[in-house]
Short mmCIF file of C-alpha atoms in Angstrom, two decimals:
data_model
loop_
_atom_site.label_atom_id
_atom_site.label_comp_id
_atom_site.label_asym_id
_atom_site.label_seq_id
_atom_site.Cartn_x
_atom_site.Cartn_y
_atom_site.Cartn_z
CA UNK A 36 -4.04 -119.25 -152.40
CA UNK A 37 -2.16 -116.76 -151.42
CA UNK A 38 -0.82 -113.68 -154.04
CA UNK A 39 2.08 -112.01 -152.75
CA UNK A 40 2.21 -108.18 -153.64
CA UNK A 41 5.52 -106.69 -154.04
CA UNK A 42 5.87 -102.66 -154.00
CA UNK A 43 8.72 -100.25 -154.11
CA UNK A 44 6.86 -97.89 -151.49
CA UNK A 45 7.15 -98.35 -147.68
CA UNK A 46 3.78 -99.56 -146.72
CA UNK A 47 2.06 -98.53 -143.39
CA UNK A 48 2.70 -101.87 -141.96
CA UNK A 49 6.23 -101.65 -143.36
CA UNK A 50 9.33 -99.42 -142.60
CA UNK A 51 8.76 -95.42 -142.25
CA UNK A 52 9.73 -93.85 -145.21
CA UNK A 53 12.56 -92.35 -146.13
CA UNK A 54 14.09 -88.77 -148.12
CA UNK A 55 15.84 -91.54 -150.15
CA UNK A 56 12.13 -92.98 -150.73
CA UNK A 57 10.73 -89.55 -151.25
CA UNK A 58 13.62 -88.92 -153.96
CA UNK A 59 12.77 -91.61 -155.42
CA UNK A 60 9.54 -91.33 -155.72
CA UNK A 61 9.30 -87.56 -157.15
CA UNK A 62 11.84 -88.79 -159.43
CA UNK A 63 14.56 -86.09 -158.23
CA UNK A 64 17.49 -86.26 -155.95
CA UNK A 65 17.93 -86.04 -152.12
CA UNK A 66 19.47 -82.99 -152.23
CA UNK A 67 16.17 -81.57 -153.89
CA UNK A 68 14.03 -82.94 -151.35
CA UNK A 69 16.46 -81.76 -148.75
CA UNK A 70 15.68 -78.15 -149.93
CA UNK A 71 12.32 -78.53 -149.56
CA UNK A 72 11.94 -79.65 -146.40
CA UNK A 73 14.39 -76.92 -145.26
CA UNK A 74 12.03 -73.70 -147.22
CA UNK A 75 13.87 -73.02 -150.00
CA UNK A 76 11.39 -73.62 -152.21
CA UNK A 77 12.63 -70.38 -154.50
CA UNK A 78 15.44 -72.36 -155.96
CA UNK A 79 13.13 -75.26 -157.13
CA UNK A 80 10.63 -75.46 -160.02
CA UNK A 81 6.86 -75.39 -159.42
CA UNK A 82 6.92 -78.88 -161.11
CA UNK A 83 9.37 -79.87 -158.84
CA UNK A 84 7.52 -78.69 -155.80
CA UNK A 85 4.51 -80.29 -156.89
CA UNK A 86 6.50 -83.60 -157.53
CA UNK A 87 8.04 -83.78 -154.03
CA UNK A 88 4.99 -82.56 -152.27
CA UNK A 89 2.88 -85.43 -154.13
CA UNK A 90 5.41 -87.95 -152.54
CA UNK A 91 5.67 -86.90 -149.51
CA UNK A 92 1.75 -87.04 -148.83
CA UNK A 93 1.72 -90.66 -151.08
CA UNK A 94 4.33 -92.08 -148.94
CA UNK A 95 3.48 -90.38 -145.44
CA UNK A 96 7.03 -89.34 -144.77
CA UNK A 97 7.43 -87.62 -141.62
CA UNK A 98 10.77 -85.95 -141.55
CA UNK A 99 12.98 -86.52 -138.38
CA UNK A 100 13.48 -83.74 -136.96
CA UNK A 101 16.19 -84.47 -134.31
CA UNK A 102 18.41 -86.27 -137.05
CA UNK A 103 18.15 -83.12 -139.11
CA UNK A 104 18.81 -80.80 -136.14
CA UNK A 105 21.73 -82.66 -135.48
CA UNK A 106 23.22 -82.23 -138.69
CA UNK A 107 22.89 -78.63 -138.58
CA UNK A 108 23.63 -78.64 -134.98
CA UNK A 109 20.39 -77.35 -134.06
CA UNK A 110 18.01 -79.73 -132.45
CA UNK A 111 15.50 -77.22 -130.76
CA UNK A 112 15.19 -78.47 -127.46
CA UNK A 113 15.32 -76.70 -124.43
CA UNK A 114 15.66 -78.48 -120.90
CA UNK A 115 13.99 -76.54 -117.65
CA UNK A 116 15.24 -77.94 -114.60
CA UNK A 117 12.67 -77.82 -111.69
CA UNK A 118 12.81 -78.26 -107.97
CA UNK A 119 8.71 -78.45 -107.38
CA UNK A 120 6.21 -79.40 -110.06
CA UNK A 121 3.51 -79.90 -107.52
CA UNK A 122 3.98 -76.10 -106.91
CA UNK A 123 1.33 -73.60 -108.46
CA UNK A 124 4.13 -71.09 -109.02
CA UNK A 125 6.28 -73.65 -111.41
CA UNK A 126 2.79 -74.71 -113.04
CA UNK A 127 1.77 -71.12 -114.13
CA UNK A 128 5.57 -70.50 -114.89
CA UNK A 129 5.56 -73.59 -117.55
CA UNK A 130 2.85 -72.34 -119.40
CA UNK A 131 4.01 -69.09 -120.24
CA UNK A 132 7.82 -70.88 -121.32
CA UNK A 133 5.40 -73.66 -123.16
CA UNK A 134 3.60 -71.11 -125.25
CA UNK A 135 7.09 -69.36 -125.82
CA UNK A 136 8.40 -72.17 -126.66
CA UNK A 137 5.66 -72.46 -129.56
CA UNK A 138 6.10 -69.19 -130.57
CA UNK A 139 10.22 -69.69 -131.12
CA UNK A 140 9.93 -73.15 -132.75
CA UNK A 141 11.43 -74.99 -129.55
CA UNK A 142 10.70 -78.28 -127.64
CA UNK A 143 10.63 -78.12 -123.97
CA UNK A 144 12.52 -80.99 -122.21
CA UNK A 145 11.11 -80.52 -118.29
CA UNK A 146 13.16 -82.43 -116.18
CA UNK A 147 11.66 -82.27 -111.87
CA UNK A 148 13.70 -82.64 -109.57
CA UNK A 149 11.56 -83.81 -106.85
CA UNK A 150 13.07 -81.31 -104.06
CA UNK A 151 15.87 -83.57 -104.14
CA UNK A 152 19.34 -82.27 -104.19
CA UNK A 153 21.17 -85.40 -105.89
CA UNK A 154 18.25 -85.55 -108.91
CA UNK A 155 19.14 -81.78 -109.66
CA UNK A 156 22.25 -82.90 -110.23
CA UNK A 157 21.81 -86.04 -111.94
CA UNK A 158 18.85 -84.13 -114.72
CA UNK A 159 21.86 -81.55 -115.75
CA UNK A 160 23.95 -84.03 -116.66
CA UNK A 161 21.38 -85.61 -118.20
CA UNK A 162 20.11 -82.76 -120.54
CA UNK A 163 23.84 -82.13 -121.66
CA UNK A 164 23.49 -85.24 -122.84
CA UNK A 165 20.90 -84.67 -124.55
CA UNK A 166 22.53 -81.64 -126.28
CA UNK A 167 19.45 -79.16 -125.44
CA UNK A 168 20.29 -75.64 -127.07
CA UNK A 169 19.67 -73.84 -123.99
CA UNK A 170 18.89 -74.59 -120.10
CA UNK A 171 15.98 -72.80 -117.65
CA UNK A 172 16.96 -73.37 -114.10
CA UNK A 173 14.42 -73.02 -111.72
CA UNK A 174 15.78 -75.56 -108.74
CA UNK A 175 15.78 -75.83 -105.06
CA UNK A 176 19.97 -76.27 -104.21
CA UNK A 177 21.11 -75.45 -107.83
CA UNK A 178 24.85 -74.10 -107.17
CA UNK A 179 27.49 -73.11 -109.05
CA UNK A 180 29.84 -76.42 -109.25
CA UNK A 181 26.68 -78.43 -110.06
CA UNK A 182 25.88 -75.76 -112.99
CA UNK A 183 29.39 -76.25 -114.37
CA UNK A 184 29.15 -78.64 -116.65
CA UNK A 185 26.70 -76.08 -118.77
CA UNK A 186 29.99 -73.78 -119.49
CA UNK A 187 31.97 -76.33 -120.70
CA UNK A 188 29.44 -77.43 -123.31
CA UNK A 189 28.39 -73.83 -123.47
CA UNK A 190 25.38 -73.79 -122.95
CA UNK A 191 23.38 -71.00 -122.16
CA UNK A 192 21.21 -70.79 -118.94
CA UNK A 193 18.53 -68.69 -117.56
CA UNK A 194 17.85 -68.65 -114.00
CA UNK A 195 14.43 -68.36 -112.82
CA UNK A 196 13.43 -66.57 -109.35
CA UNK A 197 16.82 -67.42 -107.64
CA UNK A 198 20.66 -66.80 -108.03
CA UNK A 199 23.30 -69.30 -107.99
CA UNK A 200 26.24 -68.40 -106.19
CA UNK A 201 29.36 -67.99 -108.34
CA UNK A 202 27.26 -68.60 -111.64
CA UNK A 203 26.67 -65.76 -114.01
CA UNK A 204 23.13 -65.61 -115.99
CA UNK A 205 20.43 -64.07 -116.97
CA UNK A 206 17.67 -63.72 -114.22
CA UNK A 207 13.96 -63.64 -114.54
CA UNK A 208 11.52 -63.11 -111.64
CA UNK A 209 9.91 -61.16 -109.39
CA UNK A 210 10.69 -57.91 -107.75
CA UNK A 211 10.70 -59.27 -104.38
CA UNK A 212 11.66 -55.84 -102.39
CA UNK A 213 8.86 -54.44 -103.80
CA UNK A 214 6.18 -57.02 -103.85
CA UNK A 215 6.96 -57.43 -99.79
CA UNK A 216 6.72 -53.55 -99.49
CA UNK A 217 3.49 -53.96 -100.86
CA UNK A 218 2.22 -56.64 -98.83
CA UNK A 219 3.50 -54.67 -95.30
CA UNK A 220 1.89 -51.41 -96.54
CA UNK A 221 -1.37 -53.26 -96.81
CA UNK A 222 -1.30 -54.73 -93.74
CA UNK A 223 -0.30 -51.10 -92.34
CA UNK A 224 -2.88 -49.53 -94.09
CA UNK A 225 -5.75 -51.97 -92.71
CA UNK A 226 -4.26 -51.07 -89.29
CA UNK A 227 -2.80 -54.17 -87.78
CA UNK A 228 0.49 -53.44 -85.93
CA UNK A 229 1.74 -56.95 -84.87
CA UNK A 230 3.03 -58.56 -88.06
CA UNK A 231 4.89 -61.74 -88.48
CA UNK A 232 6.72 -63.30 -91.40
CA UNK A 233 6.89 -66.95 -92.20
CA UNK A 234 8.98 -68.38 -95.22
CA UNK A 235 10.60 -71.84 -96.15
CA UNK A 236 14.20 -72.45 -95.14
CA UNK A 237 15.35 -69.53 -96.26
CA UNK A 238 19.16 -69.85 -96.32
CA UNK A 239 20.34 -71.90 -99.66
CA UNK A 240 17.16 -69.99 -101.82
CA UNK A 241 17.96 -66.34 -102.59
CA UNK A 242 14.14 -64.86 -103.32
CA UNK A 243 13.37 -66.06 -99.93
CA UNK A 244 16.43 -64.45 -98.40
CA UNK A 245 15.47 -61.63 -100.77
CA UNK A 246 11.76 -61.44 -99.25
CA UNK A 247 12.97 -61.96 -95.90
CA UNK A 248 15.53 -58.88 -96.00
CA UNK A 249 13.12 -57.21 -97.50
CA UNK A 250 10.68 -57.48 -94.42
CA UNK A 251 12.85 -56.57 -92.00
CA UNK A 252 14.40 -53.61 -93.77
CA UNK A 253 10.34 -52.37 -94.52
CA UNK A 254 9.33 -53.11 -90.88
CA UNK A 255 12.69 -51.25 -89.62
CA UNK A 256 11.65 -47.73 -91.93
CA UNK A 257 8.76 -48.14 -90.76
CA UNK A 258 9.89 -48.40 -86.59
CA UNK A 259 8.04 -51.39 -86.03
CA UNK A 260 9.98 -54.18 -84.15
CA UNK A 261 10.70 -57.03 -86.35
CA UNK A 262 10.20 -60.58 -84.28
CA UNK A 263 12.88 -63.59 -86.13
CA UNK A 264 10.79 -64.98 -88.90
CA UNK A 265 8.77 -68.04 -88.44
CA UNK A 266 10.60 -70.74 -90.66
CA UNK A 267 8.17 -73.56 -92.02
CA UNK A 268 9.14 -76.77 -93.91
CA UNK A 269 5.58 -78.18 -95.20
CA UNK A 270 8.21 -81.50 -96.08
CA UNK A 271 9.42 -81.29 -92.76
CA UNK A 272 6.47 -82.56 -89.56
CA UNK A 273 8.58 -81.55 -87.27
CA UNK A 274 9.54 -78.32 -88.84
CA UNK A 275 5.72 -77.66 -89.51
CA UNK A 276 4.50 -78.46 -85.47
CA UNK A 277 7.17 -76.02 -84.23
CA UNK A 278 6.11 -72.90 -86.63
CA UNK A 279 2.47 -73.68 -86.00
CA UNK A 280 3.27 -73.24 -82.22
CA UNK A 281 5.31 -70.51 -83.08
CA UNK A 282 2.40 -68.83 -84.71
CA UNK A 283 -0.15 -69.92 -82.72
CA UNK A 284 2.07 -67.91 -79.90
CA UNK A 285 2.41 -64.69 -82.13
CA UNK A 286 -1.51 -64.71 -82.19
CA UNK A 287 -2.69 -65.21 -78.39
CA UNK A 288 0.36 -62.47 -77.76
CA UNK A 289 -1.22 -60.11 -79.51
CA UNK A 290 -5.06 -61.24 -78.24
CA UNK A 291 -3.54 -60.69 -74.94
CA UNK A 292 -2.00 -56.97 -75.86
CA UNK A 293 -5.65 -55.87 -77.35
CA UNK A 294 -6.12 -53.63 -80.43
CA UNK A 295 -6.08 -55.18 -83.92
CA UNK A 296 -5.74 -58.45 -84.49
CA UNK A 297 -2.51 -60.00 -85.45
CA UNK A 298 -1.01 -60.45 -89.45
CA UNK A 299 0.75 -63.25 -90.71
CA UNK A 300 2.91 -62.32 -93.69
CA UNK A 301 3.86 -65.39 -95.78
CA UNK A 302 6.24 -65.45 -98.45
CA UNK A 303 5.12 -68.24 -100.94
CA UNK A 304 1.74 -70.35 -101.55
CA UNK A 305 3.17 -73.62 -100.03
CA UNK A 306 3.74 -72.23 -96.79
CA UNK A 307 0.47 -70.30 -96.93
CA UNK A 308 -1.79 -73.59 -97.39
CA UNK A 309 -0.25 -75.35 -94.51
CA UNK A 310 -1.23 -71.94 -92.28
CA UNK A 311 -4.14 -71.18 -93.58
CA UNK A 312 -5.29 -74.91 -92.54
CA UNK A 313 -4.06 -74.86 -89.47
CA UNK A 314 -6.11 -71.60 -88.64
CA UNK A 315 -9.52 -72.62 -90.12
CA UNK A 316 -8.91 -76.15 -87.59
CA UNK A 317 -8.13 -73.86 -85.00
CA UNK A 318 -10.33 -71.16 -84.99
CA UNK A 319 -12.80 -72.36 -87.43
CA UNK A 320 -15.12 -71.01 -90.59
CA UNK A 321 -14.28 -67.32 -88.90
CA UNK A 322 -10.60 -67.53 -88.66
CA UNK A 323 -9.93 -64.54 -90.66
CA UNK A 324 -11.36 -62.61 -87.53
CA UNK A 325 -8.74 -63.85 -85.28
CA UNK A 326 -5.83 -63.00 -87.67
CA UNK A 327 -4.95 -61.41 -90.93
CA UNK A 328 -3.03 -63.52 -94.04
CA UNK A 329 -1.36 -62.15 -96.95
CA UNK A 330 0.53 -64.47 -99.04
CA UNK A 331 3.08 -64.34 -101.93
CA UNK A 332 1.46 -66.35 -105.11
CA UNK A 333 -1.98 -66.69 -105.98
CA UNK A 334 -2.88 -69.89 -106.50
CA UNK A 335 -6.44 -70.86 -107.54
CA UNK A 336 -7.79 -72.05 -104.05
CA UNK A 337 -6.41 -68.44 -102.66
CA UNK A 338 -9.78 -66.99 -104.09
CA UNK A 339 -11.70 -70.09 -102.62
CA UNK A 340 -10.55 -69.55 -99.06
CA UNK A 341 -10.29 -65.67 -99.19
CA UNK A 342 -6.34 -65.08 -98.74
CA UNK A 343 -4.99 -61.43 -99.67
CA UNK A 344 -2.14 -62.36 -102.13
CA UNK A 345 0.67 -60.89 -103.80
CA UNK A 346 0.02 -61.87 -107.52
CA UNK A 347 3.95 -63.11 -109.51
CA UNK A 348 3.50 -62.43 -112.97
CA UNK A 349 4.50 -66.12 -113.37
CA UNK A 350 3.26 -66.31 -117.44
CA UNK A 351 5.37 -63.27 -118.25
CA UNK A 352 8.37 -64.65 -116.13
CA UNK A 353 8.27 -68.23 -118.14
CA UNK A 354 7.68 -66.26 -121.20
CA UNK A 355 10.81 -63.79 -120.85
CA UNK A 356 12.88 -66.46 -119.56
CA UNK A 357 12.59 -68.86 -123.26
CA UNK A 358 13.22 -65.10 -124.75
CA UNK A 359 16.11 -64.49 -122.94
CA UNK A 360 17.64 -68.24 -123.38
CA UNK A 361 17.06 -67.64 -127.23
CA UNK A 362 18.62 -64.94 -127.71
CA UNK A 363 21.32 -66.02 -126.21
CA UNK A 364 21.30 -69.25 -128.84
CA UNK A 365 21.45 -66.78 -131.13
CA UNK A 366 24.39 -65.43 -130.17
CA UNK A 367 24.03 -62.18 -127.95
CA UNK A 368 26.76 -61.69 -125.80
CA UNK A 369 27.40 -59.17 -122.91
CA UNK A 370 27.06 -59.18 -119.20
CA UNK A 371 24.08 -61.04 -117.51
CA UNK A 372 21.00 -59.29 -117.45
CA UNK A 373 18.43 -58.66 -114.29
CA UNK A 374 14.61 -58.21 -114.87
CA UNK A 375 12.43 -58.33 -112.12
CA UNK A 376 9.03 -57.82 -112.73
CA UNK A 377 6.07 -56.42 -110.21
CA UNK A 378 3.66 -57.79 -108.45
CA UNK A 379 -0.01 -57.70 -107.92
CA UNK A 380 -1.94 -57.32 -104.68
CA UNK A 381 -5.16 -58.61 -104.87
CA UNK A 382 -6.85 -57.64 -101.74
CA UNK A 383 -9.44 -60.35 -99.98
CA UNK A 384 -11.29 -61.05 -97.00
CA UNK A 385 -7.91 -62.72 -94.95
CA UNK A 386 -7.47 -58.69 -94.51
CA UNK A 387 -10.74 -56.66 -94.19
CA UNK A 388 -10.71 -54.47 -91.51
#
C-alpha cells in the first residue's frame, strides 16, 4: 500500500522554490530575504542571516536573476552583434569581451549574423527586445538607419573595428594607418620593390577602406607606384578566380622585370588563407621563394604555414569595448570616444630575404 507524504517544501521533483518559500521557511518576511539576496546583509541580524541562509541551501532556491533585474531595470545582458563567427579575428575578440564580461557581472547575448545583411538587421531588433543594457557591434553592412532603433530605446553601443555612417559611438580597434605602415616598411626593409595589396570588398567596411588608404598614401611617401588593389571575396568563386589571376599576373610581372621577388600585402586573415593556398598549389612546398606574404591578423595556422603577420590586439579590443559599453550604462556622457590600439609584426619565413 501506498503512504502518501505530504510536505510544505518544494521537493526536487516538485516546483522550484520560491522567496515566498524561503520566507517561509526562515520564518521571516520576503522583504528580509529580498535584502539578502541583494547584500545588505548589515541591516539584518546574524540570526537572521543564519536563518535565511539555512533555507535557502534546505530548499535549493536559485534566485532568478532576470525577474529581479527586471524589477530594478537592470538585467545584465549585453548583446554583440557579429558579421563572421567563423573568423579568427571575432573568435579572439569574444574572449577578451567574455572575460570582461565576468569581470563586470554581465551576460553576453552573441547574436551572428552569418555575413548576411537582412539577419543583422533582424538580431538588433531582436536584442531590443530582449532589453540588453548595452550593444557591441561588430557587423559586416551595419548602417546607421538599421542602428536606429538602439537610440530610441537608448541604448548604448560600441562599435568594434568599423564606423557606421551617420551613427555616433564609441570605437574600439586597431590603428590601421599604422599597422599598414608597418607591414610596407617591412616589406621595404627586406628589399622587395613590387608590392601589391589585396583586401575584401572594401567599399561598405571602413577598416578596410582605412587599410587600403593607408597603402596607397605609404606607397605614395614612399614614390613607389601604387597598382589598384586586388579585391578578393573568399564567398564569392568568381570574385576569388579573378584576384587569383590578378595575382598570379602581379607575380610573373615582376619574375619577368628581375630583382626581388614580388610582395603580396593582405589586409585580413580570410583573404590571406585563400592566397596563401593558392600559392603553395601553384608553386609548391617553396612558394615563399617565388613571393613574399604579410598579412593583417594572426591566426593560429599563420605560424604553421610561415606568414609574416600584423598581430590586432584582438583580447584588449573585446576587453575595452565591454569597458567602454559599461561605462556608458553607468551613465557617462560626452562625445564619442576613438581608441585605436597598435599592432604587432611578427616577422616569419613568407618574408626572409
Amino acid at each position: 500500500m501506498l503512504k502518501r507524504i505530504v510536505t510544505d517544501s518544494p521537493s526536487s521533483s516538485s516546483r522550484p522554490a520560491t522567496i515566498t518559500d524561503v520566507a517561509r521557511e526562515a520564518g521571516t518576511g520576503k522583504t528580509s530575504v529580498s535584502r539578502y539576496l541583494n547584500g545588505e546583509t548589515h541591516v539584518l541580524s546574524t540570526d537572521l542571516r543564519q536563518r535565511i541562509e539555512a533555507a535557502i541551501e534546505r530548499l535549493n532556491y536559485r534566485p532568478n536573476q532576470m525577474a529581479r533585474g527586471l524589477k530594478r531595470g537592470r538585467n545584465r545582458l549585453l548583446g554583440m552583434l557579429v558579421a563572421d563567427l567563423t573568423n579568427p579575428y571575432t573568435i579572439e575578440v569574444l574572449q577578451g569581451v567574455e572575460a570582461a564580461c565576468h569581470a563586470l557581472g554581465y551576460m553576453p547575448l552573441i547574436c551572428h549574423a552569418a555575413n548576411e545583411l537582412e539577419m543583422e538587421r533582424r538580431f538588433v531588433q531582436l536584442l531590443t527586445t530582449y532589453r540588453v543594457e548595452g550593444l557591441i557591434v561588430n557587423a559586416l553592412g551595419a548602417d546607421e538607419p538599421m542602428l536606429r532603433p538602439l537610440r530610441g530605446r537608448d541604448i548604448p553601443a560600441v562599435l568594434v573595428d568599423r564606423t557606421v555612417d551617420g551613427f555616433e559611438a564609441d570605437l574600439i580597434g586597431l590603428d590601421n594607418e599604422r599597422a599598414v605602415r608597418q607591414g610596407v616598411q617591412h616589406l621595404v626593409d627586406r628589399g622587395f620593390d613590387a608590392i601589391q595589396f589585396v583586401v575584401q570588398p572594401y567599399a561598405h567596411v571602413s577598416s578596410r577602406r582605412d587599410r587600403e588608404a593607408a597603402f596607397r598614401a605609404v606607397m605614395a611617401a614612399q614614390g613607389r607606384t601604387v597598382a589598384a588593389p586586388v579585391v578578393l571575396d573568399p564567398t564569392d568563386a568568381a570574385s576569388v578566380n579573378t584576384a587569383l589571376a590578378q595575382i598570379d599576373a602581379h607575380i610573373d610581372a615582376a619574375r619577368q622585370r628581375g630583382g626581388a621577388r614580388p610582395a603580396l600585402f593582405v589586409a585580413n586573415a580570410p583573404v590571406a588563407l585563400v592566397v596563401a593556398r593558392h600559392l603553395r598549389t601553384r608553386f609548391g612546398a617553396d612558394w615563399q621563394t617565388h613571393a613574399a606574404l604579410v598579412s593583417i591578423d594572426d591566426p593560429e595556422w599563420a605560424e604553421l604555414i610561415g606568414i609574416t603577420t600584423i598581430r590586432q590586439p584582438t583580447y584588449d579590443i573585446g576587453y575595452k569595448a565591454v569597458e567602454f559599453v559599461h561605462e556608458r550604462i553607468e551613465g557617462l556622457a560626452g562625445d564619442a570616444r576613438v581608441v585605436l590600439l597598435p599592432g604587432t609584426l611578427v616577422e616569419r619565413a613568407s618574408t626572409a630575404a
